[in-house]
Coordinates of C-alpha atoms and ligand atoms in Angstrom, one line a residue:
M1123 CA -29.3 -5.4 97.8
R1124 CA -31.9 -7.9 99.2
V1125 CA -32.8 -6.7 102.7
L1126 CA -35.0 -8.6 105.0
I1127 CA -36.9 -6.4 107.4
P1128 CA -38.5 -8.2 110.4
N1129 CA -41.0 -6.3 112.4
L1130 CA -41.5 -7.8 115.8
G1131 CA -44.4 -7.5 118.3
S1132 CA -44.7 -9.4 121.5
T1133 CA -46.9 -12.1 119.7
S1134 CA -46.4 -11.3 116.0
L1135 CA -43.8 -11.2 113.3
K1136 CA -44.3 -9.2 110.2
Y1137 CA -41.7 -9.1 107.5
Q1138 CA -40.7 -7.7 104.0
L1139 CA -38.0 -8.7 101.8
L1140 CA -37.0 -5.7 99.8
E1141 CA -34.8 -5.2 96.8
T1142 CA -33.1 -1.8 97.6
D1143 CA -31.8 -1.4 93.9
N1144 CA -35.2 -0.8 92.5
E1145 CA -37.0 -0.5 95.9
T1146 CA -39.5 -3.4 95.2
V1147 CA -41.1 -5.8 97.7
L1148 CA -40.2 -9.3 96.9
A1149 CA -42.0 -11.0 99.7
R1150 CA -44.0 -10.1 102.7
G1151 CA -45.9 -11.8 105.4
K1152 CA -47.2 -11.9 109.0
I1153 CA -47.2 -14.6 111.7
D1154 CA -49.8 -13.8 114.3
R1155 CA -50.6 -15.1 117.7
I1156 CA -47.2 -16.5 118.3
G1157 CA -47.4 -18.6 121.4
G1158 CA -51.0 -19.7 120.8
A1159 CA -52.2 -23.1 119.5
E1160 CA -53.6 -21.6 116.3
S1161 CA -51.0 -19.2 115.0
Q1162 CA -52.0 -17.6 111.7
I1163 CA -49.3 -17.4 108.8
V1164 CA -50.0 -15.1 105.9
C1165 CA -47.3 -14.9 103.3
W1166 CA -47.0 -13.3 99.8
E1167 CA -44.1 -13.6 97.3
T1168 CA -43.6 -11.8 94.0
G1169 CA -45.1 -13.6 91.2
S1170 CA -47.9 -15.1 93.5
A1171 CA -51.4 -14.0 92.5
Q1172 CA -52.6 -14.0 96.1
E1173 CA -51.4 -14.5 99.7
S1174 CA -51.2 -18.0 101.2
R1175 CA -53.0 -18.4 104.5
T1176 CA -52.4 -21.3 106.9
T1177 CA -52.9 -22.1 110.6
A1178 CA -50.3 -23.9 112.6
P1179 CA -49.0 -23.8 116.2
V1180 CA -45.9 -21.4 116.3
P1181 CA -44.7 -21.8 120.0
D1182 CA -42.2 -18.8 120.0
H1183 CA -40.4 -16.3 118.1
R1184 CA -37.6 -18.7 117.2
A1185 CA -40.1 -21.0 115.5
A1186 CA -41.6 -18.1 113.7
I1187 CA -38.2 -16.9 112.4
K1188 CA -37.5 -20.5 111.2
I1189 CA -40.9 -20.6 109.3
L1190 CA -40.0 -17.2 107.6
I1191 CA -36.5 -18.2 106.6
D1192 CA -37.6 -21.6 105.3
R1193 CA -40.5 -20.1 103.4
L1194 CA -38.2 -17.6 101.6
A1195 CA -35.7 -20.4 100.8
R1196 CA -38.4 -22.8 99.5
L1197 CA -40.0 -20.2 97.2
G1198 CA -36.7 -19.1 95.8
T1199 CA -37.2 -15.5 96.6
G1200 CA -34.3 -15.4 99.0
G1201 CA -33.5 -17.9 101.7
G1202 CA -30.3 -17.6 103.8
E1203 CA -28.1 -17.4 100.7
G1204 CA -30.4 -14.8 99.0
I1205 CA -30.6 -12.3 102.0
A1206 CA -27.9 -9.8 101.7
A1207 CA -28.7 -8.2 105.0
V1208 CA -31.3 -8.0 107.9
G1209 CA -32.5 -4.5 108.9
F1210 CA -34.2 -4.0 112.3
K1211 CA -36.5 -1.1 113.3
A1212 CA -34.9 -1.1 116.7
V1213 CA -36.3 1.1 119.4
H1214 CA -33.9 2.2 122.1
G1215 CA -30.2 2.0 122.1
G1216 CA -29.6 4.9 124.6
P1217 CA -27.3 7.9 124.0
R1218 CA -24.6 6.0 122.1
Y1219 CA -26.8 4.5 119.5
C1220 CA -29.0 7.2 118.0
G1221 CA -28.8 6.4 114.3
S1222 CA -28.2 3.2 112.2
F1223 CA -25.5 0.7 113.3
I1224 CA -24.2 -2.8 112.6
V1225 CA -25.6 -5.2 115.3
D1226 CA -22.8 -6.5 117.5
D1227 CA -22.4 -7.4 121.1
N1228 CA -21.8 -3.8 122.3
L1229 CA -25.0 -2.7 120.6
L1230 CA -27.0 -5.6 122.1
A1231 CA -25.5 -4.7 125.5
A1232 CA -26.7 -1.0 125.1
M1233 CA -30.2 -2.1 124.2
Q1234 CA -30.2 -4.4 127.2
D1235 CA -29.3 -1.5 129.4
F1236 CA -32.3 0.4 128.2
V1237 CA -34.8 -2.5 128.6
P1238 CA -36.3 -0.9 131.7
V1239 CA -36.9 2.3 129.6
A1240 CA -38.5 0.4 126.5
P1241 CA -39.8 -2.8 128.2
V1242 CA -42.4 -3.4 125.5
H1243 CA -40.1 -3.1 122.6
N1244 CA -36.4 -3.9 123.4
P1245 CA -36.6 -7.4 124.8
V1246 CA -38.3 -8.8 121.8
Y1247 CA -35.8 -7.2 119.4
I1248 CA -32.8 -8.2 121.5
Q1249 CA -34.1 -11.8 121.3
A1250 CA -34.7 -11.7 117.7
M1251 CA -31.5 -10.2 116.8
Q1252 CA -29.8 -13.0 118.6
I1253 CA -31.9 -15.6 116.9
F1254 CA -31.3 -14.2 113.4
R1255 CA -27.5 -14.0 114.1
E1256 CA -27.6 -17.7 114.9
T1257 CA -29.9 -18.7 112.0
L1258 CA -28.2 -16.6 109.4
P1259 CA -24.5 -16.6 110.3
G1260 CA -22.4 -14.2 108.2
V1261 CA -25.3 -12.2 107.1
P1262 CA -24.8 -8.5 108.3
M1263 CA -27.6 -7.1 110.6
V1264 CA -28.2 -3.4 111.0
A1265 CA -30.2 -1.7 113.7
V1266 CA -32.0 1.3 112.5
F1267 CA -32.9 3.1 115.7
E1268 CA -36.2 4.9 115.9
T1269 CA -34.4 7.6 117.8
G1270 CA -32.0 8.3 114.9
F1271 CA -34.2 10.8 112.9
H1272 CA -34.4 12.9 116.0
A1273 CA -30.7 13.3 116.5
T1274 CA -31.2 16.9 115.0
I1275 CA -33.5 18.1 117.8
P1276 CA -31.7 21.1 119.5
E1277 CA -30.5 20.8 123.0
H1278 CA -33.1 23.3 124.3
A1279 CA -35.8 21.0 123.1
S1280 CA -34.4 17.8 124.4
I1281 CA -33.2 18.6 127.9
Y1282 CA -35.3 18.1 130.9
G1283 CA -35.3 20.2 134.1
V1284 CA -33.5 17.7 136.2
P1285 CA -29.8 17.8 137.4
Y1286 CA -27.6 18.0 134.4
E1287 CA -25.5 15.1 135.6
W1288 CA -28.5 12.9 134.9
R1289 CA -28.1 13.5 131.2
E1290 CA -24.3 12.9 131.4
K1291 CA -24.5 9.8 133.6
Y1292 CA -27.7 8.1 132.6
G1293 CA -28.6 9.7 129.2
V1294 CA -31.8 11.3 130.6
R1295 CA -33.1 13.5 127.8
R1296 CA -35.7 13.6 125.1
Y1297 CA -34.8 11.0 122.3
G1298 CA -38.1 10.6 120.4
F1299 CA -39.2 7.6 118.6
H1300 CA -41.2 6.4 115.4
G1301 CA -38.1 7.9 113.5
S1302 CA -38.6 5.7 110.3
S1303 CA -42.2 6.9 110.0
H1304 CA -41.4 10.6 110.5
R1305 CA -38.4 10.4 108.2
Y1306 CA -40.7 8.8 105.5
I1307 CA -43.3 11.6 106.0
A1308 CA -40.5 14.3 105.9
Q1309 CA -39.4 12.9 102.5
R1310 CA -42.8 12.2 101.0
V1311 CA -44.6 15.5 101.8
P1312 CA -42.4 17.7 99.6
D1313 CA -42.8 15.2 96.8
L1314 CA -46.6 15.3 97.1
L1315 CA -46.5 19.1 97.2
C1316 CA -44.0 19.3 94.3
R1317 CA -41.8 21.5 96.3
S1318 CA -38.4 21.3 98.1
A1319 CA -38.0 20.4 101.7
K1320 CA -36.0 23.5 102.3
G1321 CA -37.9 26.0 104.4
L1322 CA -40.9 23.6 104.7
R1323 CA -42.6 23.6 108.3
L1324 CA -44.3 20.2 108.6
I1325 CA -46.1 18.6 111.5
S1326 CA -46.1 14.9 111.2
C1327 CA -48.8 13.0 113.3
H1328 CA -48.0 9.3 113.5
L1329 CA -51.2 8.2 115.3
G1330 CA -51.4 4.4 115.8
G1331 CA -51.1 1.8 118.5
S1332 CA -48.3 4.0 119.6
S1333 CA -48.6 7.6 118.7
S1334 CA -46.2 10.6 118.3
I1335 CA -46.1 14.0 116.8
T1336 CA -43.0 15.6 115.3
A1337 CA -42.1 19.1 114.2
I1338 CA -40.1 19.0 110.9
Q1339 CA -38.4 22.0 109.5
S1340 CA -36.5 21.8 106.3
G1341 CA -36.7 18.0 106.4
Q1342 CA -35.2 17.8 110.0
S1343 CA -36.8 16.9 113.2
V1344 CA -36.8 19.9 115.5
D1345 CA -39.0 18.6 118.3
T1346 CA -41.2 15.6 119.0
S1347 CA -43.7 14.4 121.5
L1348 CA -42.1 11.2 122.7
G1349 CA -39.2 11.7 125.1
F1350 CA -36.8 9.7 127.2
S1351 CA -39.0 6.6 126.7
P1352 CA -41.8 5.5 124.4
Q1353 CA -44.2 5.8 127.3
S1354 CA -44.5 9.6 127.1
G1355 CA -46.2 12.3 125.0
L1356 CA -49.6 11.7 123.7
E1357 CA -51.9 8.9 125.4
Q1358 CA -50.9 5.7 123.9
S1359 CA -53.2 2.8 123.3
S1360 CA -52.4 1.3 126.7
R1361 CA -49.3 3.4 127.7
S1362 CA -49.7 6.4 129.9
G1363 CA -48.2 9.3 127.8
D1364 CA -47.1 12.4 129.7
L1365 CA -47.9 12.7 133.4
D1366 CA -46.6 14.4 136.4
P1367 CA -43.7 12.2 137.9
F1368 CA -45.1 13.0 141.4
A1369 CA -48.4 11.3 140.6
V1370 CA -46.4 8.1 140.1
L1371 CA -44.5 8.5 143.3
H1372 CA -47.7 9.2 145.2
V1373 CA -49.5 6.0 144.0
M1374 CA -46.4 3.9 144.4
E1375 CA -46.2 5.0 148.0
K1376 CA -50.0 4.7 148.7
E1377 CA -50.4 1.1 147.0
N1378 CA -46.8 0.1 148.0
L1379 CA -46.0 -0.8 144.4
S1380 CA -42.5 -1.8 143.2
P1381 CA -41.0 0.0 140.1
G1382 CA -41.7 -3.2 138.2
E1383 CA -45.4 -3.1 139.2
V1384 CA -46.0 0.5 138.5
R1385 CA -44.1 0.1 135.1
Q1386 CA -46.6 -2.7 134.3
V1387 CA -49.5 -0.4 135.0
L1388 CA -48.0 2.5 133.0
C1389 CA -47.4 0.2 130.0
K1390 CA -50.3 -2.0 129.9
K1391 CA -53.2 -0.5 131.8
S1392 CA -53.0 3.2 131.0
G1393 CA -53.5 5.5 128.0
L1394 CA -56.7 5.1 126.0
L1395 CA -57.4 1.8 127.7
G1396 CA -56.9 3.3 131.3
I1397 CA -59.2 6.2 130.7
S1398 CA -61.9 4.3 128.8
G1399 CA -61.8 1.2 130.8
I1400 CA -63.2 -0.8 127.7
S1401 CA -60.5 -0.9 125.0
N1402 CA -57.2 0.5 123.7
D1403 CA -58.5 0.5 120.1
V1404 CA -59.9 3.7 118.6
R1405 CA -62.4 1.7 116.6
D1406 CA -64.0 0.4 119.8
L1407 CA -63.9 3.9 121.4
E1408 CA -65.7 5.4 118.6
K1409 CA -68.3 2.7 118.6
G1410 CA -68.5 3.0 122.4
A1411 CA -68.9 6.8 122.3
D1412 CA -71.7 6.6 119.6
E1413 CA -73.4 4.1 121.9
G1414 CA -73.3 6.5 124.8
N1415 CA -70.2 5.3 126.8
A1416 CA -69.0 8.4 128.5
R1417 CA -65.5 7.3 129.3
A1418 CA -64.9 6.0 125.8
A1419 CA -66.0 9.5 124.6
L1420 CA -63.8 11.1 127.2
A1421 CA -60.6 8.9 126.1
L1422 CA -61.2 10.1 122.5
E1423 CA -61.7 13.7 123.7
V1424 CA -58.4 13.7 125.7
F1425 CA -56.5 12.2 122.8
I1426 CA -57.9 14.7 120.2
Y1427 CA -57.2 17.6 122.6
E1428 CA -53.6 16.5 123.2
V1429 CA -52.9 16.3 119.4
K1430 CA -54.4 19.8 118.9
K1431 CA -52.2 21.0 121.7
Y1432 CA -49.0 19.6 120.1
I1433 CA -50.1 21.1 116.7
G1434 CA -50.4 24.6 118.4
A1435 CA -47.1 24.2 120.3
F1436 CA -45.0 22.9 117.3
T1437 CA -46.5 25.7 115.0
A1438 CA -45.3 28.2 117.5
A1439 CA -41.9 26.5 117.8
M1440 CA -41.4 26.6 114.0
G1441 CA -42.8 30.2 113.7
G1442 CA -45.6 28.7 111.4
L1443 CA -46.9 25.8 109.6
D1444 CA -47.2 24.7 105.9
A1445 CA -48.2 21.1 106.0
L1446 CA -49.9 18.7 108.4
A1447 CA -49.7 15.0 107.7
F1448 CA -51.6 12.1 109.4
A1449 CA -50.3 8.5 109.3
G1450 CA -50.5 5.3 111.4
G1451 CA -53.5 3.1 111.9
I1452 CA -55.6 6.0 113.5
G1453 CA -54.2 8.8 111.3
E1454 CA -54.9 6.8 108.1
N1455 CA -58.3 5.4 109.1
S1456 CA -60.1 7.6 111.4
C1457 CA -61.7 10.5 109.6
R1458 CA -63.4 11.5 112.9
V1459 CA -60.1 11.9 114.6
R1460 CA -58.7 14.0 111.7
Q1461 CA -61.8 16.1 111.6
Q1462 CA -62.0 16.8 115.3
V1463 CA -58.2 17.5 115.4
C1464 CA -58.4 20.0 112.6
G1465 CA -61.7 21.6 113.8
G1466 CA -61.3 25.2 115.0
L1467 CA -57.8 25.5 113.6
G1468 CA -58.8 27.8 110.9
F1469 CA -56.9 30.6 112.7
L1470 CA -53.7 28.6 112.0
G1471 CA -54.7 28.3 108.3
I1472 CA -56.0 24.7 108.5
H1473 CA -59.3 24.1 106.6
L1474 CA -60.3 20.6 106.0
N1475 CA -62.1 19.4 102.9
Q1476 CA -64.8 17.4 104.8
E1477 CA -65.7 15.4 101.8
A1478 CA -62.1 14.4 101.0
N1479 CA -61.6 13.7 104.6
R1480 CA -64.5 11.2 104.7
A1481 CA -63.9 9.6 101.3
P1482 CA -62.8 5.9 101.5
A1483 CA -59.0 5.3 101.6
Q1484 CA -57.3 6.1 98.3
G1485 CA -53.7 6.2 99.1
D1486 CA -51.5 9.3 99.9
R1487 CA -53.7 12.4 99.5
V1488 CA -54.4 15.9 100.3
I1489 CA -57.6 16.4 102.4
S1490 CA -57.5 20.2 102.8
L1491 CA -59.4 22.8 100.8
P1492 CA -57.5 24.8 98.1
C1493 CA -58.0 27.9 100.3
S1494 CA -56.3 26.2 103.2
R1495 CA -52.9 27.8 103.8
V1496 CA -51.7 24.6 105.4
A1497 CA -51.9 21.5 103.3
V1498 CA -53.4 18.6 105.3
M1499 CA -52.5 15.2 104.1
V1500 CA -53.1 11.4 104.9
L1501 CA -50.1 9.2 104.2
Y1502 CA -49.4 5.6 104.3
T1503 CA -46.3 5.5 106.0
N1504 CA -43.6 3.1 104.8
E1505 CA -41.2 2.3 107.7
E1506 CA -39.8 -0.8 106.0
L1507 CA -38.5 1.2 103.1
M1508 CA -36.7 3.7 105.4
V1509 CA -35.1 0.8 107.2
A1510 CA -34.0 -0.9 104.0
R1511 CA -32.5 2.3 102.7
E1512 CA -30.7 2.9 106.0
T1513 CA -29.5 -0.6 106.1
A1514 CA -28.1 -0.4 102.6
R1515 CA -26.6 2.9 103.3
V1516 CA -24.7 1.6 106.5
L1517 CA -23.5 -1.5 104.7
T1518 CA -22.3 0.5 101.7
T1519 CA -20.4 3.0 103.8
H1520 CA -18.8 0.2 105.9
Ligands
ADP1365 P1 -48.9 -0.2 115.5 O1 -48.6 1.1 116.2 O2 -49.1 -1.3 116.4 O3 -48.2 -0.4 114.2 P2 -51.1 0.8 113.8 O4 -50.3 2.0 113.4 O5 -51.5 -0.1 112.8 O6 -50.4 0.0 115.0 O7 -52.5 1.3 114.5 C1 -53.2 0.4 115.1 C2 -54.4 1.3 115.8 O8 -55.1 2.0 114.7 C3 -55.5 0.4 116.4 O9 -55.2 0.1 117.7 C4 -56.7 1.5 116.3 O10 -56.7 2.3 117.5 C5 -56.4 2.3 115.1 N1 -57.3 2.0 113.9 C6 -57.1 1.0 113.1 N2 -58.1 1.0 112.2 C7 -58.9 2.0 112.5 C8 -60.1 2.5 111.9 N3 -60.6 2.0 110.8 N4 -60.7 3.5 112.5 C9 -60.1 4.1 113.7 N5 -59.0 3.6 114.2 C10 -58.4 2.6 113.6

């Protein structure tokens, strides 16, 4: 089955066209700087020696989606008639939609209801789902919610200390996100270690523009750092991460901020950017710290400390640890973050091979010493593959 996986950002559209029968990528591409005068369009199709790169004005997501569909049709790798389904890595569908579902009006309404909880992610996906439905009528669309992998988290790890009615009336509980990435890691780690997932206690660190850590026992999520919204857990690039709700109320009252205004600050001006004051990108923070910028160094220190704390907490929650995996833009690329996170964790059986950790990227790999009780790994997560598999599964079972 040919499944198109669009991956939407507020000003970007990445995509892959996957053949699920043999799990091969038929086409992929990226349209960047949507809304600007000089959008960049990078595409690759199977059989092409190299990517094509062009620049053109792409005013909005509708125009970007049209470029993508035309491109696939023109190059004979799909097009409307060749795409069997569209699979979306959707973020928040509330309590009713924790898993993978066919996109229909009820699902879109549930996502709309959770826009204030996932303001960075839900609106762009709702809009894209509507455009794809109009552009490719009759092609089934599946939403693979990022919360789905975490449906196995037990109640004691998902409930908050608020009136129980909030959970029943408003769905206030821990959902967890990055489900496709953590699901990939849960399946890939046992393969790499040549063992069964049964009994394996794994901590998956997806560290990127948005970061989360998940405790995975026998292949199932048992706890995770993100909660009711993607704004919680670790410090995100520009989102706050966990904080005391009374701090928010205090500042709202002091500065007379509306919920909308404070939401903007917590989404766009907080996290690594908020602490450092210079950037939300770990590359800039590492450079800044090396050049003596104290707040850049502090932002990194806070982030690394929080990752360590989750590793300790989740090891305790699972009664031990067998494997620790790093993925995402920071997890894959920053040997400094990996080294500092693992430093001092010898008492948990984590011993990094410093040379392997520093070696230039070489794909999925183990970076711990042979004597390390816990296998430490770097993985290139493949969320698109997970979304394609889920899409095919949902459509086959329907
Ligand atoms: P997203 O969550 O948007 O998909 P990624 O997982 O690609 O993003 O992560 C992007 C982040 O990864 C950047 O914001 C930056 O902080 C970090 N990053 C990317 N490359 C490097 C690098 N070479 N060294 C350190 N950090 C990096």
